PDB file of C-alpha atoms in Angstrom:
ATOM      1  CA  UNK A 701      13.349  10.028 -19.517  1.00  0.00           C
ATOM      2  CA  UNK A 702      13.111  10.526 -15.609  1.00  0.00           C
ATOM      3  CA  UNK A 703      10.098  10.230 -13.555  1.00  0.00           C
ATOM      4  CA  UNK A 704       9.818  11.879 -10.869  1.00  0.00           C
ATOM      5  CA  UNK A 705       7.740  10.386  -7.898  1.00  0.00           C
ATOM      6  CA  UNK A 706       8.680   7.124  -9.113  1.00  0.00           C
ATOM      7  CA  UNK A 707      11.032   4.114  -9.479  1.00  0.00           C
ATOM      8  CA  UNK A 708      13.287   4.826 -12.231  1.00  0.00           C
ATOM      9  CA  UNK A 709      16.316   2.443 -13.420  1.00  0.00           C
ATOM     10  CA  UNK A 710      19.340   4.229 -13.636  1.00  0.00           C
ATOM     11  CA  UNK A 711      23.104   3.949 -14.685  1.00  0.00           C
ATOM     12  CA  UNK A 712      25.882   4.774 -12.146  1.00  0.00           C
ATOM     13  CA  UNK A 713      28.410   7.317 -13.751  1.00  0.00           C
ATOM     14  CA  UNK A 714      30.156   8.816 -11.827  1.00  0.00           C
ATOM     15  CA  UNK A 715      31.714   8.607  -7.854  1.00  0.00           C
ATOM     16  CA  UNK A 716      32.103  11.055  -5.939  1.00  0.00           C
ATOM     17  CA  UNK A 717      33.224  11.095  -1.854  1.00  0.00           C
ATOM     18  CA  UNK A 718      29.754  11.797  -0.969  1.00  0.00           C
ATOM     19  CA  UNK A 719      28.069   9.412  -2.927  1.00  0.00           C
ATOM     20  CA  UNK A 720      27.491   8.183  -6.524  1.00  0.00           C
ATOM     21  CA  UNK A 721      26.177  10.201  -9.577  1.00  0.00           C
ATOM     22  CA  UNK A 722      23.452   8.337 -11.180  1.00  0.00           C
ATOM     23  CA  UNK A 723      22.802   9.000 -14.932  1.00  0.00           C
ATOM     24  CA  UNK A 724      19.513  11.423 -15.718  1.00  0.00           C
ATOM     25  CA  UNK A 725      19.623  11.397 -19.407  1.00  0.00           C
ATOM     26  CA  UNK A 726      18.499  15.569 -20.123  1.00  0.00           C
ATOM     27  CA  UNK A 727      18.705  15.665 -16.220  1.00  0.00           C
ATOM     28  CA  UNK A 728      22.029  15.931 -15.891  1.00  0.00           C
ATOM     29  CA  UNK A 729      23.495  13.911 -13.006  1.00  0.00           C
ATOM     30  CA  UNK A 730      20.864  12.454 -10.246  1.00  0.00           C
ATOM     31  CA  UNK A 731      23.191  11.863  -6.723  1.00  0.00           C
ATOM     32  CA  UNK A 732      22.711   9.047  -4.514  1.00  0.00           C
ATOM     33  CA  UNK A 733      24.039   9.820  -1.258  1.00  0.00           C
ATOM     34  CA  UNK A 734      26.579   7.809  -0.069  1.00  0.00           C
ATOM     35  CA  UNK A 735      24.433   6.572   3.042  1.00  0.00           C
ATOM     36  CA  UNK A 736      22.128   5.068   0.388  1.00  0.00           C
ATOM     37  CA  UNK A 737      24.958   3.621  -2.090  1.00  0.00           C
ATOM     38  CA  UNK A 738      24.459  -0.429  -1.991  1.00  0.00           C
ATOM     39  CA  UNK A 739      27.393  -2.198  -0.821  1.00  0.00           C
ATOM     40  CA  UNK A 740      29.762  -3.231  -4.076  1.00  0.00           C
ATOM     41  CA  UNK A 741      28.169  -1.115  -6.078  1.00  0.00           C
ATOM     42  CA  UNK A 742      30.273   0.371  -9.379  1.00  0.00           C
ATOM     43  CA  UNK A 743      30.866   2.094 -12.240  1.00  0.00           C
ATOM     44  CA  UNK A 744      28.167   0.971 -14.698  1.00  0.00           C
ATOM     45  CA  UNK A 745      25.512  -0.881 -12.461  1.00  0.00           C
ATOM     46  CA  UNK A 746      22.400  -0.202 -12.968  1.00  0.00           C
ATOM     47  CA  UNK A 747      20.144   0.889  -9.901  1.00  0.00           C
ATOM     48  CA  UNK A 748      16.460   0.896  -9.094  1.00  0.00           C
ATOM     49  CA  UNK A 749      15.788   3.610  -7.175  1.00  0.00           C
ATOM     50  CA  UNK A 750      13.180   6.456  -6.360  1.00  0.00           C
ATOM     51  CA  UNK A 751      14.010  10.064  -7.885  1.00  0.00           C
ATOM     52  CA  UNK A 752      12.356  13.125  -5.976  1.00  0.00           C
ATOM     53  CA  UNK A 753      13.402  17.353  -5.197  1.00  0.00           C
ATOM     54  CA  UNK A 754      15.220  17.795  -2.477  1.00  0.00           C
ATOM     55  CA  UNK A 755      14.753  20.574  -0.253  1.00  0.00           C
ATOM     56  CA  UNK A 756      16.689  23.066  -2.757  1.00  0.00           C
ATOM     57  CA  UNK A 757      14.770  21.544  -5.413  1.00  0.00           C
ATOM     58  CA  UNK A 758      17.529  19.678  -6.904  1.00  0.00           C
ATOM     59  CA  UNK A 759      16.991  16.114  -8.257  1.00  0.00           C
ATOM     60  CA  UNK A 760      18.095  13.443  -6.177  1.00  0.00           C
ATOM     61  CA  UNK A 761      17.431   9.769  -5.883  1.00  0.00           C
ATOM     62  CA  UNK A 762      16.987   7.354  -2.786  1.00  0.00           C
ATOM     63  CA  UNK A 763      17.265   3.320  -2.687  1.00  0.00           C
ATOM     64  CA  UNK A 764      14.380   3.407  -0.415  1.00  0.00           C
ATOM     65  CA  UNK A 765      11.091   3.210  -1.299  1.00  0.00           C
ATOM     66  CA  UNK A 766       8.533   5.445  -0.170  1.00  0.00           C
ATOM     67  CA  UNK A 767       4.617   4.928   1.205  1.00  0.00           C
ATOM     68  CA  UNK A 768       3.493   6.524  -2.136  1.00  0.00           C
ATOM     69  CA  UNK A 769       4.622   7.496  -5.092  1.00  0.00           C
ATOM     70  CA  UNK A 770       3.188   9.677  -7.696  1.00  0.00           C
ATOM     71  CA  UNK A 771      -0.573   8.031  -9.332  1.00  0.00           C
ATOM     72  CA  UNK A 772      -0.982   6.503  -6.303  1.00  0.00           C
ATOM     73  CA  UNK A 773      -2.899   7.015  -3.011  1.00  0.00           C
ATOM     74  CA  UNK A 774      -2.209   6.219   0.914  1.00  0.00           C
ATOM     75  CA  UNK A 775      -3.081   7.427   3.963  1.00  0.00           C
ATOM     76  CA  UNK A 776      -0.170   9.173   5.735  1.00  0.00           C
ATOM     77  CA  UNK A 777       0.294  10.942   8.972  1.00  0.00           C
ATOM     78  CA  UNK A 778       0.168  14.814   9.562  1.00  0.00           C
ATOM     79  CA  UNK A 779       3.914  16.029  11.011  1.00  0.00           C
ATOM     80  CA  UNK A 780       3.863  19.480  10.785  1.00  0.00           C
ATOM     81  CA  UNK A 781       0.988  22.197   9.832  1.00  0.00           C
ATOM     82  CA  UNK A 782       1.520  26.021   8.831  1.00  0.00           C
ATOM     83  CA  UNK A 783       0.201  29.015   7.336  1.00  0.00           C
ATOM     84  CA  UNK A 784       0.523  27.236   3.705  1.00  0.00           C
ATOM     85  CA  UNK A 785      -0.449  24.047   4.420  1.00  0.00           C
ATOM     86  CA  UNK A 786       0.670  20.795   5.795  1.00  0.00           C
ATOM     87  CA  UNK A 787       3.203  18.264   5.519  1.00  0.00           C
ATOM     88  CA  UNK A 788       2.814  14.487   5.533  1.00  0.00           C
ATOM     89  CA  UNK A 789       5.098  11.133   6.599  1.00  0.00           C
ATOM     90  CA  UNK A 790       5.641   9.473   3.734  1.00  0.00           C
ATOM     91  CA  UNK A 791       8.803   7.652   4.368  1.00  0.00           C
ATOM     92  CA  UNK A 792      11.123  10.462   2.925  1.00  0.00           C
ATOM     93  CA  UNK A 793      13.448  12.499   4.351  1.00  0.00           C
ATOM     94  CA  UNK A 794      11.751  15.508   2.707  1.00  0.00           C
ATOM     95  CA  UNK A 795       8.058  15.567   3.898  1.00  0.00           C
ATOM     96  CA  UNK A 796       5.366  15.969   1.848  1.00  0.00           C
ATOM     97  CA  UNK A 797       3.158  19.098   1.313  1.00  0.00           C
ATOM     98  CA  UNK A 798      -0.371  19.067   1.639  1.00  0.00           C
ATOM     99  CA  UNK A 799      -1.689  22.704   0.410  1.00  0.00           C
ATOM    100  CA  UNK A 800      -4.673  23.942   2.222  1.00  0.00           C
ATOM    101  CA  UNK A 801      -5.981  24.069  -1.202  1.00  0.00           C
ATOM    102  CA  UNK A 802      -6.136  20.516  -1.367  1.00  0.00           C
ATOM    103  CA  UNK A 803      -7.402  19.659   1.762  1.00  0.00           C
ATOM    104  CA  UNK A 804     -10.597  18.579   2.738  1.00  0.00           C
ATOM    105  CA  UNK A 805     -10.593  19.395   6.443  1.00  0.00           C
ATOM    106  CA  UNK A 806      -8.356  21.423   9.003  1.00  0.00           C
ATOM    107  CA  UNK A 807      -5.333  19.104   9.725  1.00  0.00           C
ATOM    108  CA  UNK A 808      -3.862  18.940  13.423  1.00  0.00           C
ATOM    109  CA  UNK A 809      -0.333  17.168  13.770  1.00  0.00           C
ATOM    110  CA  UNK A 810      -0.897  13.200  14.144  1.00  0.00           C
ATOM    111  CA  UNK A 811      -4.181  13.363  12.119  1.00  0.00           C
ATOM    112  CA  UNK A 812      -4.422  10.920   9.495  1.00  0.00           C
ATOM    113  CA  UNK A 813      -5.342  11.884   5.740  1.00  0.00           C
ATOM    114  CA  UNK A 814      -5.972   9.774   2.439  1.00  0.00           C
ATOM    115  CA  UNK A 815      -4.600  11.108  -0.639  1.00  0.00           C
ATOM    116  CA  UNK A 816      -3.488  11.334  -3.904  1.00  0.00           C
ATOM    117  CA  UNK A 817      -0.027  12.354  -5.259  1.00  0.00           C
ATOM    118  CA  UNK A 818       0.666  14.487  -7.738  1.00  0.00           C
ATOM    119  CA  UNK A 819       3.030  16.919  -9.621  1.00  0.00           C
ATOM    120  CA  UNK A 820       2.427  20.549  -9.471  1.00  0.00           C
ATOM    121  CA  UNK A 821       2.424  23.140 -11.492  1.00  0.00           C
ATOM    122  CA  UNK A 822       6.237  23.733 -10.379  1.00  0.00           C
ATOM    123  CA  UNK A 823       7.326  20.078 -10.812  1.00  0.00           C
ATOM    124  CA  UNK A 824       6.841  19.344  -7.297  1.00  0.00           C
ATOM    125  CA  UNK A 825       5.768  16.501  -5.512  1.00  0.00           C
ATOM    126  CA  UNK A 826       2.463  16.768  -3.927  1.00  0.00           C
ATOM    127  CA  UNK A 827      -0.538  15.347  -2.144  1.00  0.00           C
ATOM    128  CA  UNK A 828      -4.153  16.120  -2.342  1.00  0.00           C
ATOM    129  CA  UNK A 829      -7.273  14.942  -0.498  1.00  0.00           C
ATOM    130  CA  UNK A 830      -9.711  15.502  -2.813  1.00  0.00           C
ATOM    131  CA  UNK A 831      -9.093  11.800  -3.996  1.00  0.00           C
ATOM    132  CA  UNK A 832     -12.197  11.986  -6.247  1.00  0.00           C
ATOM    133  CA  UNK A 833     -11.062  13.885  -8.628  1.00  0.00           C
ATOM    134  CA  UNK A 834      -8.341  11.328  -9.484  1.00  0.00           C
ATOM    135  CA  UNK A 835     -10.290   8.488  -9.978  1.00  0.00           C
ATOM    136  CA  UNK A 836     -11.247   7.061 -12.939  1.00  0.00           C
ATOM    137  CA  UNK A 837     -15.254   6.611 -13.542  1.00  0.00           C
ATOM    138  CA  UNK A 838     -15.376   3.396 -16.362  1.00  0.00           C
ATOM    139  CA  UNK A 839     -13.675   0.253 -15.327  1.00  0.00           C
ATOM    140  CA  UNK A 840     -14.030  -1.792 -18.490  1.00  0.00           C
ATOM    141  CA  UNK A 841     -10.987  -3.603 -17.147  1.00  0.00           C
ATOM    142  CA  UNK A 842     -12.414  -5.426 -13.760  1.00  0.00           C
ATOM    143  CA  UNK A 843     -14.471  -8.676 -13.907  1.00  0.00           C
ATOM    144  CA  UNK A 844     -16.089 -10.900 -11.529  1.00  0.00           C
ATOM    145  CA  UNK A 845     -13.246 -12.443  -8.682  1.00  0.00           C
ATOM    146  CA  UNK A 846     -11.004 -10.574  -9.623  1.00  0.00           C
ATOM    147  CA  UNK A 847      -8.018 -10.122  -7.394  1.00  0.00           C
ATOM    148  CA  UNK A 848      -7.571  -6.223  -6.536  1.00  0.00           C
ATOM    149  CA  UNK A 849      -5.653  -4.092  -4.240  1.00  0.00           C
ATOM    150  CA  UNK A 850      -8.183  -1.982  -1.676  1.00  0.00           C
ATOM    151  CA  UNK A 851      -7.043   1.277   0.525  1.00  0.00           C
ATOM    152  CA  UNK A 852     -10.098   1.816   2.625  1.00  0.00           C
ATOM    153  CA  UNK A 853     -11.516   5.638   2.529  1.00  0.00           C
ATOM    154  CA  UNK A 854     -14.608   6.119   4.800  1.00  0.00           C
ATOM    155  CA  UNK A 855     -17.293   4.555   6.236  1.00  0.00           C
ATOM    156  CA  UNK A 856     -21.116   5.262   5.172  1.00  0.00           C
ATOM    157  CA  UNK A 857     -24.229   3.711   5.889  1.00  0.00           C
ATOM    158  CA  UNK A 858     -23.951   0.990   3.691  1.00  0.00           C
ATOM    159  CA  UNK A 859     -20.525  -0.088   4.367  1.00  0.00           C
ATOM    160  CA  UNK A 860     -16.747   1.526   3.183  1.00  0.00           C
ATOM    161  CA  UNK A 861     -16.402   3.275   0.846  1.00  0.00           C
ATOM    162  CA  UNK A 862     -12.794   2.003  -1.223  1.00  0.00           C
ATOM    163  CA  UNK A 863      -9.806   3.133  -4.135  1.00  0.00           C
ATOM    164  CA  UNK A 864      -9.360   0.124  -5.902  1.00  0.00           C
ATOM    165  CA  UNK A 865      -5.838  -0.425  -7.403  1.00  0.00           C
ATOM    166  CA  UNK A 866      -5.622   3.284  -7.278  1.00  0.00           C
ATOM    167  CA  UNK A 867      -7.675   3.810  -9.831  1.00  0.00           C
ATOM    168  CA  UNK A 868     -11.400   3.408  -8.899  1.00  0.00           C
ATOM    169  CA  UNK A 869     -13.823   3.907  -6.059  1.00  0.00           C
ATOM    170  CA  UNK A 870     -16.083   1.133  -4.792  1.00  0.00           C
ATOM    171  CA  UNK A 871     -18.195  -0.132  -2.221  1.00  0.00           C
ATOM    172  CA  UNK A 872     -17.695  -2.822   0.411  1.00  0.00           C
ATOM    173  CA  UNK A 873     -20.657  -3.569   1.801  1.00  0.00           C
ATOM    174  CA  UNK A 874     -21.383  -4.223   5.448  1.00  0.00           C
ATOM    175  CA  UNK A 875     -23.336  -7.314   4.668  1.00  0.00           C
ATOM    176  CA  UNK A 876     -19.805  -8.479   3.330  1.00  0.00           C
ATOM    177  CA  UNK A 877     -17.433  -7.427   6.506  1.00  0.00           C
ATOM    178  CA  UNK A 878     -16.899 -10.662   8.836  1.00  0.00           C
ATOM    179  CA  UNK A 879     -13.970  -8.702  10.089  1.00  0.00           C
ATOM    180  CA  UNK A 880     -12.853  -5.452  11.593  1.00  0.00           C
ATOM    181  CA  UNK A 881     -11.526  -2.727   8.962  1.00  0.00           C
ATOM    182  CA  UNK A 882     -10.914   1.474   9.326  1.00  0.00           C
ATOM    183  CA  UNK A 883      -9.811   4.187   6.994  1.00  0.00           C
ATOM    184  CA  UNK A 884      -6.333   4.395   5.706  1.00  0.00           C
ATOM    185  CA  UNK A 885      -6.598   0.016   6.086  1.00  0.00           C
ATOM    186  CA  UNK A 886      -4.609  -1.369   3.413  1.00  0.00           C
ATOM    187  CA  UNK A 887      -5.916  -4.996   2.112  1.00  0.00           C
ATOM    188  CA  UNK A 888      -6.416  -7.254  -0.441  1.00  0.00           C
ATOM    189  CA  UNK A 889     -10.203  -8.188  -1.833  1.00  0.00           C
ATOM    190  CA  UNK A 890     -12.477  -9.214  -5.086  1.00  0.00           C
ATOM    191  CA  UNK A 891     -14.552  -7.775  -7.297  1.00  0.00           C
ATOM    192  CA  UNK A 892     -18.251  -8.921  -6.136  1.00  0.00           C
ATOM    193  CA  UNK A 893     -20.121  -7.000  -9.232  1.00  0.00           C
ATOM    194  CA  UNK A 894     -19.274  -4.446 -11.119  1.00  0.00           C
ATOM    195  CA  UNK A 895     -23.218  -2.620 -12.609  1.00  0.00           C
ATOM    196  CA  UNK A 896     -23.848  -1.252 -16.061  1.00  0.00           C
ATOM    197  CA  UNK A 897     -23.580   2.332 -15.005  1.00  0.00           C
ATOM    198  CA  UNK A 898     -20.033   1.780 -13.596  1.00  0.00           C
ATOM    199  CA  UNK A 899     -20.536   0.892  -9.774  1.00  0.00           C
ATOM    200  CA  UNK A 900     -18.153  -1.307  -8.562  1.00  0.00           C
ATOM    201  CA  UNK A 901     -19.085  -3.517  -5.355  1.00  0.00           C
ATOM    202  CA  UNK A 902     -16.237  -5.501  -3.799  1.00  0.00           C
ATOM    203  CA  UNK A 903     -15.203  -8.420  -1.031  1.00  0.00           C
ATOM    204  CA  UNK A 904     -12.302  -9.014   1.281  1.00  0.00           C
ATOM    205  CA  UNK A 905     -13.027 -12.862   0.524  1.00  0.00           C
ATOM    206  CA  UNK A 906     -13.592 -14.577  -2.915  1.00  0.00           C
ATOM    207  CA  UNK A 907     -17.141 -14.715  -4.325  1.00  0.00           C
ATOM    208  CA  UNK A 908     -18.452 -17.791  -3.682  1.00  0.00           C
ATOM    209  CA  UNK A 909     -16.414 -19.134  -0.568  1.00  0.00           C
ATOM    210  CA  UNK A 910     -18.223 -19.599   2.578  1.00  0.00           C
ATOM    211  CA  UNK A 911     -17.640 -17.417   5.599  1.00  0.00           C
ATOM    212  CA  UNK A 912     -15.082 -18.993   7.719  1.00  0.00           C
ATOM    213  CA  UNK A 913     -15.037 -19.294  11.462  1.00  0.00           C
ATOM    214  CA  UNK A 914     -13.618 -17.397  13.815  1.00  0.00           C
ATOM    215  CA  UNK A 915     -10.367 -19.563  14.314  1.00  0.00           C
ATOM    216  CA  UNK A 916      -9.975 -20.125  10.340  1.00  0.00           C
ATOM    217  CA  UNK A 917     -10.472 -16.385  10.099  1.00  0.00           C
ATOM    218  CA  UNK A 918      -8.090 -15.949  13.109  1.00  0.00           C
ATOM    219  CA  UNK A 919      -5.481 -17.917  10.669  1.00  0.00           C
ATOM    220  CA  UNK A 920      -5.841 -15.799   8.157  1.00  0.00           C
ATOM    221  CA  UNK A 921      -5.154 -12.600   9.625  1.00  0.00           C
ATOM    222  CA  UNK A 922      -2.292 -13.884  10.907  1.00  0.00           C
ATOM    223  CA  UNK A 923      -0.955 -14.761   7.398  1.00  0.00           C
ATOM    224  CA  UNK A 924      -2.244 -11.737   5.940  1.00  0.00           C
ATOM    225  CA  UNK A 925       0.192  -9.504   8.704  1.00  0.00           C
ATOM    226  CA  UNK A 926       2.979 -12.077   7.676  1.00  0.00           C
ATOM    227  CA  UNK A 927       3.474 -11.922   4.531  1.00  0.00           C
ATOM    228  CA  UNK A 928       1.437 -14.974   3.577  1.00  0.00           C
ATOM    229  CA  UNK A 929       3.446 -17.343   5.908  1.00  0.00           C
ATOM    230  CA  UNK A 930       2.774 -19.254   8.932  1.00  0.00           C
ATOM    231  CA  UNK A 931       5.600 -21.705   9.902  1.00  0.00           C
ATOM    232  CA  UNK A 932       2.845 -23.984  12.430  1.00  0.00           C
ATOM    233  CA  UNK A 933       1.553 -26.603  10.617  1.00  0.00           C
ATOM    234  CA  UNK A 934      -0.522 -29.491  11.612  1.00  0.00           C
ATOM    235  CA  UNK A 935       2.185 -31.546  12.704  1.00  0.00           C
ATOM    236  CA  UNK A 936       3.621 -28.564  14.815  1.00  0.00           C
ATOM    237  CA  UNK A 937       3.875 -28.714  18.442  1.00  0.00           C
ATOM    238  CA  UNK A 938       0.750 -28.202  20.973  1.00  0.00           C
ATOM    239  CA  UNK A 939       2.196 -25.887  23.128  1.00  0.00           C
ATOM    240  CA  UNK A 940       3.528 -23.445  19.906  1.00  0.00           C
ATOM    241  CA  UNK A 941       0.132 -23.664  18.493  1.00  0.00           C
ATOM    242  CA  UNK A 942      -1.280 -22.663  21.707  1.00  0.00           C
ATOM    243  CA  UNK A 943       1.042 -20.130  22.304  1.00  0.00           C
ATOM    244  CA  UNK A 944       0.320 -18.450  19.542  1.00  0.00           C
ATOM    245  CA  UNK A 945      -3.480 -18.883  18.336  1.00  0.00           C
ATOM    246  CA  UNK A 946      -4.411 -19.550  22.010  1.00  0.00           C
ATOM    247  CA  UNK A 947      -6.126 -23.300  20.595  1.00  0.00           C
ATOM    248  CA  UNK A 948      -5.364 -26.866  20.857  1.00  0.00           C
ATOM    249  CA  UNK A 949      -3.568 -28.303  17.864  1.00  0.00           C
ATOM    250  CA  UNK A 950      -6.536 -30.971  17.468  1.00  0.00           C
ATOM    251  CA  UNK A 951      -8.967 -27.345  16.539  1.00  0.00           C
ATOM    252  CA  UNK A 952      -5.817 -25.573  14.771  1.00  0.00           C
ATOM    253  CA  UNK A 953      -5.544 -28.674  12.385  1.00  0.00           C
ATOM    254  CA  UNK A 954      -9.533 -28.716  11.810  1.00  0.00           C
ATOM    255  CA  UNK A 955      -9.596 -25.171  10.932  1.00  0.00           C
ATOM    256  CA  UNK A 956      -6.321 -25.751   8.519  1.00  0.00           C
ATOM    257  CA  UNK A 957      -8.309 -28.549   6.658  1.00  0.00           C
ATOM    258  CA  UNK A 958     -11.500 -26.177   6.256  1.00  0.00           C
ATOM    259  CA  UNK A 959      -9.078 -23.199   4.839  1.00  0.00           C
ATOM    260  CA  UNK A 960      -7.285 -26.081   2.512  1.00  0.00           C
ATOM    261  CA  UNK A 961     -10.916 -27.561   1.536  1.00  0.00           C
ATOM    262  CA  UNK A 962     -12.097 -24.128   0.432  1.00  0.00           C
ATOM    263  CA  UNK A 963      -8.821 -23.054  -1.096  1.00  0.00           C
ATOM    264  CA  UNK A 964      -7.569 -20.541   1.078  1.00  0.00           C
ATOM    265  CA  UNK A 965      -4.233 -22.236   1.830  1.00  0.00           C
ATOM    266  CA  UNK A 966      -1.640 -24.399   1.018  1.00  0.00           C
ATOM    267  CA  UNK A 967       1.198 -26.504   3.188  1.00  0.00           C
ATOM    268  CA  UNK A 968       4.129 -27.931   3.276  1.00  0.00           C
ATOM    269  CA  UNK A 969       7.127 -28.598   5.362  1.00  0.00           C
ATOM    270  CA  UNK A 970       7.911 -24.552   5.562  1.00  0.00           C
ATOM    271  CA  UNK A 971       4.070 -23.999   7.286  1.00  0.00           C
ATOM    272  CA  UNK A 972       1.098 -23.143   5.863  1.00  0.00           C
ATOM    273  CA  UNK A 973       0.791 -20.341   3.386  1.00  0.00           C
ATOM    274  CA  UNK A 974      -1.759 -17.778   1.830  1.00  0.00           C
ATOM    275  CA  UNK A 975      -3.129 -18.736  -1.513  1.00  0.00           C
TER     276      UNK A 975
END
């Protein structure tokens, strides 16, 4: 069975000059446009890709892989706004509607908005930003250190407010923040507590590691914005770990043993990586 609004696995049938016919089961025929057709592909592969309506509401599917898909939430930019609502970048070719119902605010192109997707009542895809209602309220499931996904939602007094693996709201608190964040911030964190009545408190670094200092934190964003990689390691050379952390390689390789002492990293002849 096909979902739409999300990665489906799906059985080339059929080619056709403009592309590939992918197949939908009760759906009929899905097309891949040729653009999007991988390189070799044939009769009978089998293709991962993302199945969505078109603009004349006809199904279609796309190799790429958009900001959001359908259960989850993201914040995504404004691109257009009119008299039924507005319409959102979220990697597509089709751009996705926001109806005024859903909104929380006026929108003004190059706002930004969190929300949720969903299908509509005419099997469209949608967003809304009344993420609330699309949470879920008892997470029986989360415990203690507890790796998680976090997409920051809005500051309060006590600290941001967060969707945790797109499926619960919690708190990071400000006592907990060595390091700049803002809404829409994708990162990764821990659970720090989660109470009896269902309040879920979390941290961008494990419970029970020590705050790090500025240069060992330094590291870490780095790695965090590289995919978990660093290729300087302590036997690098001076003047590329200057260049780039703006150190000496005798305070780069102290703040690498502090991050390997407490667990944060590893290394080997590739760099230093994100544990």
């Amino acid at each position: 069975m096909i979902e739409i609004g999300k990665l489906n696995r799906l059985k080339v049938v059929r080619e056709v000059p403009f592309g590939v016919y992918l197949d939908g089961g009760d759906a009929g025929g899905i097309l891949l446009p040729k653009r999007e057709v991988p390189e070799g592909c044939q009769l009978g592969d089998r293709l991962q890709v993302f199945v969505y309506l078109d603009s004349d509401d006809f199904l279609v599917a796309s190799t790429r892989k958009p900001k959001a898909m359908v259960g989850e939430f993201a914040s995504l930019k404004v691109t257009d706004v009119n008299k039924v609502g507005a319409f959102l970048d979220w990697g597509m070719p089709k751009e996705l509607f926001l109806p005024y119902g859903e909104q929380l605010r006026p929108l003004t192109v190059g706002d930004w908005c969190t929300v949720y997707l969903y299908i509509d009542n005419t099997d469209r895809i949608a967003a809304s930003a009344k993420t609330e209602r699309f949470l879920e309220k008892s997470p029986t499931d989360l415990s203690v250190g507890q790796l998680v996904e976090l997409l920051i939602l809005r500051r309060t007094d006590l600290g941001y407010q967060v969707i945790i693996d797109h499926r619960y709201q919690g708190l990071l608190h400000h006592q907990d923040l060595f390091r700049d964040v803002r809404a829409g911030q994708k990162l990764t964190g821990f659970i720090k507590q989660v109470t009896p009545e269902g309040k879920i408190d979390v941290m961008l670094d494990k419970p029970g590691y020590a705050r790090v200092d500025p240069l060992a934190q330094k590291i870490l964003d780095y790695l965090e914005a590289h995919n978990g990689h660093c290729p300087l390691g302590d036997k690098s050379e001076p003047d590329a770990i200057r260049d780039t952390f703006g150190v000496s390689k005798k305070a780069y390789k102290m703040a690498l043993g502090s991050l390997m002492k407490a667990g944060r990293i590893t290394q080997d002849e590739q760099g230093v990586h994100l544990t």
